[in-house]
Each structure stands twice: as C-alpha cells, then as structure tokens.
Short mmCIF file of C-alpha atoms in Angstrom, two decimals:
data_model
loop_
_atom_site.label_atom_id
_atom_site.label_comp_id
_atom_site.label_asym_id
_atom_site.label_seq_id
_atom_site.Cartn_x
_atom_site.Cartn_y
_atom_site.Cartn_z
CA LYS J 1 98.06 116.74 87.17
CA ALA J 2 100.90 118.12 88.97
CA GLY J 3 104.49 116.06 88.66
CA VAL J 4 107.02 114.69 91.23
CA THR J 5 107.76 117.41 93.09
CA GLN J 6 111.31 118.12 94.63
CA THR J 7 112.90 120.48 97.20
CA PRO J 8 115.03 122.52 97.14
CA ARG J 9 116.25 122.86 93.82
CA TYR J 10 119.91 123.89 94.77
CA LEU J 11 121.71 123.90 97.79
CA ILE J 12 125.50 124.16 98.91
CA LYS J 13 126.99 122.47 101.71
CA THR J 14 130.09 122.06 103.93
CA ARG J 15 131.90 118.62 104.49
CA GLY J 16 131.19 117.32 106.81
CA GLN J 17 127.25 118.76 107.39
CA GLN J 18 124.15 117.01 106.92
CA VAL J 19 121.61 116.82 104.56
CA THR J 20 117.82 115.95 104.05
CA LEU J 21 116.72 116.70 100.31
CA SER J 22 112.17 115.90 99.88
CA CYS J 23 109.45 114.51 96.97
CA SER J 24 106.59 115.35 96.71
CA PRO J 25 105.29 111.85 94.41
CA ILE J 26 102.35 112.79 91.94
CA SER J 27 98.38 112.05 93.53
CA GLY J 28 97.92 109.10 94.22
CA HIS J 29 101.25 107.02 93.64
CA ARG J 30 103.27 104.83 96.31
CA SER J 31 106.34 103.87 95.29
CA VAL J 32 109.41 106.35 95.89
CA SER J 33 112.89 105.67 94.14
CA TRP J 34 115.64 108.31 94.85
CA TYR J 35 118.35 108.20 92.73
CA GLN J 36 122.57 109.98 92.08
CA GLN J 37 123.45 111.22 88.74
CA THR J 38 127.05 112.42 88.62
CA PRO J 39 129.17 113.80 85.43
CA GLY J 40 131.21 110.62 85.99
CA GLN J 41 129.07 107.47 87.38
CA GLY J 42 125.76 108.17 85.97
CA LEU J 43 122.64 107.83 87.41
CA GLN J 44 122.71 105.35 89.91
CA PHE J 45 119.90 103.56 92.25
CA LEU J 46 120.39 104.58 95.70
CA PHE J 47 116.60 103.30 97.11
CA GLU J 48 113.51 102.42 96.46
CA TYR J 49 110.52 102.63 99.33
CA PHE J 50 106.55 101.20 98.76
CA SER J 51 103.85 101.59 101.76
CA GLU J 52 106.60 103.04 104.27
CA THR J 53 108.56 100.72 103.52
CA GLN J 54 111.88 100.01 101.86
CA ARG J 55 112.50 98.01 99.21
CA ASN J 56 115.65 98.05 97.74
CA LYS J 57 118.36 99.64 98.39
CA GLY J 58 121.62 100.24 96.12
CA ASN J 59 125.51 100.16 97.29
CA PHE J 60 125.97 103.12 98.95
CA PRO J 61 127.02 103.35 102.46
CA GLY J 62 125.18 104.04 105.06
CA ARG J 63 125.56 107.32 105.27
CA PHE J 64 122.73 107.94 102.75
CA SER J 65 119.12 107.05 104.27
CA GLY J 66 115.81 107.22 103.42
CA ARG J 67 112.23 106.97 104.98
CA GLN J 68 108.65 107.96 103.59
CA PHE J 69 105.17 109.05 104.89
CA SER J 70 101.74 107.44 105.22
CA ASN J 71 100.85 110.52 102.60
CA SER J 72 103.60 108.76 100.11
CA ARG J 73 105.85 112.03 100.61
CA SER J 74 109.37 111.22 100.91
CA GLU J 75 112.62 112.01 102.20
CA MET J 76 116.35 111.25 102.02
CA ASN J 77 119.12 112.10 104.33
CA VAL J 78 123.39 112.14 103.83
CA SER J 79 125.17 112.45 106.50
CA THR J 80 128.95 113.28 107.05
CA LEU J 81 128.80 114.93 103.48
CA GLU J 82 131.72 114.71 101.89
CA LEU J 83 133.21 116.68 98.09
CA GLY J 84 132.25 113.43 96.33
CA ASP J 85 128.50 113.20 97.31
CA SER J 86 127.78 116.91 95.40
CA ALA J 87 125.17 115.03 92.35
CA LEU J 88 121.88 115.97 91.00
CA TYR J 89 119.83 114.41 93.57
CA LEU J 90 116.48 112.59 91.33
CA CYS J 91 113.14 110.98 93.15
CA ALA J 92 111.23 109.18 91.03
CA SER J 93 107.04 107.72 91.76
CA SER J 94 104.92 105.12 89.98
CA SER J 95 101.58 104.30 90.55
CA ARG J 96 102.79 100.04 91.96
CA ASP J 97 105.58 98.93 93.46
CA ILE J 98 108.36 99.50 90.50
CA SER J 99 108.79 96.14 90.39
CA SER J 100 106.11 95.63 88.47
CA GLY J 101 107.62 97.53 85.53
CA ASN J 102 104.74 100.58 85.39
CA THR J 103 106.13 103.60 84.13
CA ILE J 104 108.25 105.79 86.09
CA TYR J 105 108.64 109.54 86.23
CA PHE J 106 111.00 111.53 87.49
CA GLY J 107 111.24 115.08 88.84
CA GLU J 108 113.22 118.30 88.21
CA GLY J 109 116.22 116.90 91.07
CA SER J 110 117.70 119.01 93.57
CA TRP J 111 121.54 119.92 93.02
CA LEU J 112 123.84 119.80 96.21
CA THR J 113 127.30 121.44 95.92
CA VAL J 114 130.01 120.62 99.07
CA VAL J 115 132.37 122.45 99.58
CA GLU R 1 125.97 91.57 86.34
CA ASP R 2 122.97 93.66 84.81
CA GLN R 3 124.47 96.63 82.82
CA VAL R 4 122.93 99.10 79.93
CA THR R 5 125.92 100.69 77.41
CA GLN R 6 124.14 103.56 75.27
CA SER R 7 125.97 104.15 72.09
CA PRO R 8 127.33 106.30 70.88
CA GLU R 9 128.22 108.83 73.06
CA ALA R 10 127.65 111.76 70.91
CA LEU R 11 125.55 112.61 67.92
CA ARG R 12 125.86 115.32 66.31
CA LEU R 13 123.15 115.96 63.02
CA GLN R 14 121.63 118.49 61.05
CA GLU R 15 118.40 119.58 61.00
CA GLY R 16 116.29 116.42 58.71
CA GLU R 17 118.61 113.73 59.08
CA SER R 18 117.55 110.71 60.10
CA SER R 19 119.47 108.25 62.74
CA SER R 20 119.28 105.68 65.36
CA LEU R 21 120.93 105.83 68.98
CA ASN R 22 121.49 101.72 70.20
CA CYS R 23 121.00 100.65 73.78
CA SER R 24 122.47 96.86 74.21
CA TYR R 25 121.81 95.40 77.55
CA THR R 26 122.83 92.05 79.82
CA VAL R 27 120.17 92.21 82.15
CA SER R 28 118.86 89.30 84.57
CA GLY R 29 115.02 89.10 82.96
CA LEU R 30 114.67 91.51 81.47
CA ARG R 31 111.02 93.71 83.75
CA GLY R 32 111.02 95.78 80.74
CA LEU R 33 113.23 99.17 78.93
CA PHE R 34 112.73 102.77 79.20
CA TRP R 35 114.19 105.47 76.81
CA TYR R 36 114.79 109.57 79.05
CA ARG R 37 114.87 112.12 77.24
CA GLN R 38 117.09 114.91 80.07
CA ASP R 39 117.27 118.09 78.86
CA PRO R 40 120.48 120.31 80.73
CA GLY R 41 119.87 120.61 84.28
CA LYS R 42 116.60 118.85 84.46
CA GLY R 43 114.83 115.63 85.60
CA PRO R 44 114.70 112.87 83.11
CA GLU R 45 111.36 113.59 81.07
CA PHE R 46 110.12 109.32 80.11
CA LEU R 47 109.63 108.53 76.31
CA PHE R 48 108.83 105.56 76.79
CA THR R 49 108.55 101.51 78.00
CA LEU R 50 109.26 98.24 76.17
CA TYR R 51 108.60 95.05 78.03
CA SER R 52 109.19 91.82 75.45
CA ALA R 53 110.99 91.96 72.04
CA GLY R 54 109.32 92.77 68.88
CA GLU R 55 106.99 95.72 70.51
CA GLU R 56 107.91 99.17 69.25
CA LYS R 57 106.20 102.90 70.16
CA GLU R 58 106.37 105.86 68.43
CA LYS R 59 105.72 108.85 69.29
CA GLU R 60 106.16 112.29 67.10
CA ARG R 61 109.56 111.93 65.71
CA LEU R 62 110.20 108.90 67.61
CA LYS R 63 110.22 105.35 67.57
CA ALA R 64 111.52 102.77 69.99
CA THR R 65 111.96 98.99 69.00
CA LEU R 66 113.09 96.41 71.20
CA THR R 67 115.18 92.28 70.46
CA LYS R 68 116.83 90.35 72.94
CA LYS R 69 119.68 92.33 73.80
CA GLU R 70 119.16 95.80 72.64
CA SER R 71 116.53 98.88 71.69
CA PHE R 72 116.81 101.50 69.27
CA LEU R 73 115.25 104.71 69.98
CA HIS R 74 114.57 106.14 65.98
CA ILE R 75 114.85 109.61 65.38
CA THR R 76 113.34 110.70 62.30
CA ALA R 77 114.09 114.22 60.41
CA PRO R 78 114.59 115.40 63.69
CA LYS R 79 114.66 119.83 64.56
CA PRO R 80 116.94 120.83 66.85
CA GLU R 81 114.43 120.99 70.00
CA ASP R 82 114.98 116.92 69.56
CA SER R 83 118.54 118.37 70.83
CA ALA R 84 118.62 116.94 74.70
CA THR R 85 120.74 113.63 76.49
CA TYR R 86 118.87 110.19 75.27
CA LEU R 87 118.83 108.26 78.96
CA CYS R 88 117.83 103.76 78.48
CA ALA R 89 117.43 102.22 81.76
CA VAL R 90 116.38 98.68 82.65
CA GLN R 91 114.30 97.02 85.19
CA ALA R 92 115.96 93.67 86.40
CA ALA R 93 112.92 91.21 86.98
CA TYR R 94 115.69 88.84 89.22
CA GLY R 95 118.81 88.76 90.87
CA GLY R 96 119.61 91.93 93.49
CA SER R 97 118.45 94.83 91.35
CA GLN R 98 115.50 93.57 90.91
CA GLY R 99 113.26 96.65 90.07
CA ASN R 100 115.84 99.51 89.82
CA LEU R 101 116.23 100.65 87.54
CA ILE R 102 119.26 100.31 85.80
CA PHE R 103 121.03 103.68 83.42
CA GLY R 104 123.20 104.30 80.41
CA LYS R 105 125.37 106.72 80.44
CA GLY R 106 123.13 108.08 78.24
CA THR R 107 123.30 109.68 73.68
CA LYS R 108 123.79 112.92 74.33
CA LEU R 109 121.86 114.76 70.76
CA SER R 110 122.64 117.89 69.09
CA VAL R 111 120.70 118.33 65.90
CA LYS R 112 121.86 122.50 64.37
CA PRO R 113 119.03 123.99 61.94
#
C-alpha cells in the first residue's frame, strides 16, 4: 500500500515568486493536513482539508493557501515567497477526519529553499 | 494555550543502555497523544497513538505510556539504528487548535555502539 506522496521533493525559489506543492494521500484517506517544519519553530500546523473543505487553519499569513480535490489529492500554495518560508513542508493523511483522533501518516516532505 | 514540551532535547546512550524520553503537555481535552520517529531529511514515521491515562503500547524496543499530564517513551536496550529524533504531538478535543497536531520540539537520540 503506497504511503503519502509529496512532490516535488526539493525546490529552490527566488524571493517574491510563488510555489505550489502537491500531496497524494494514502488510498482511501479523505483527510489531508499540511505542516511546516523549521529548525527554530519545529512542526507547525498550516491547514487541514476533509472532503474538499478546509476544516482548520493554523496561524500563518494569507500568503499560504491550499485546496483539496475530489480524489483527495491536495495542493498548497505560497505566494510572494520570503526567505523565512524556507522549510520542510509536510503533508499528512488519515482515513477519517483527524479531529476524531485517527492515526495520521506523514509523507517525506518537500524541501523549499528561498534565495 | 495548548502546548507540548519534550525533554531532554538531546540524549546520548551506549548500545544496550535503557532510558526514557519525556513529553509533558497542556491541552484543552486530550483527544490523542502521538509519538513519531524522524530520521534526517525524512518525514515523521508513526509509532504510537495513546488516548487515555494509563494506556500503554509497545513496539519492539519501544514502550509508550500516558498519564494525565505527560507521556514517556521508554527505550529498552537500544541499538544504533534507534538513533533518530523522537517527536511527541497532542491532538486537542476542544478550542482553537482542535483537531490539528501540536508538536513538541523533539528529543534527538544518539545510540553509540
């Protein structure tokens, strides 16, 4: 059974550009959430989607956005990139709404470097 | 405010030297406490979920326990391949952070042969 798949794995962008990251959850999983991981702040919650609806959002500026498609695949977008957006972006999926406490599996992440 | 604190930040053990990692938490009603292992450059790998005080779960050399205020990850006779960063996260049942995982900063474990 394939795990959570994230693409691309590595990318370098310039300040002011925008970036789109993609996530394919485990087959049958309908809940997808996104996290940002940095050495200083650790793992921080960005947002969660369930059945194409954003259910929860973390404390990040509006430059960070996401969406979920009918096949549960999800994308996140960061516009007007800043140097501080350099991080590992992790996608996680679970079989039910994560607010039910179900097991949450993570992908390998997308490493974003902003120069 | 919901928060998770892990200690120690780093732990060095000799192979076979058992020890415990601590995760203390403050949360508006605990829906679940999660332990993950993360290797450098990789995503977190799921280990355990604990739901109520008194619950224990085991997997190979690892055993996780839960009380109303903290969780312990006990490592028995560790091997070098157990070296990794161990992350603890809680999921709140109520409040603004309901549903999402709130992570601690992790404990970096190094096991020397």
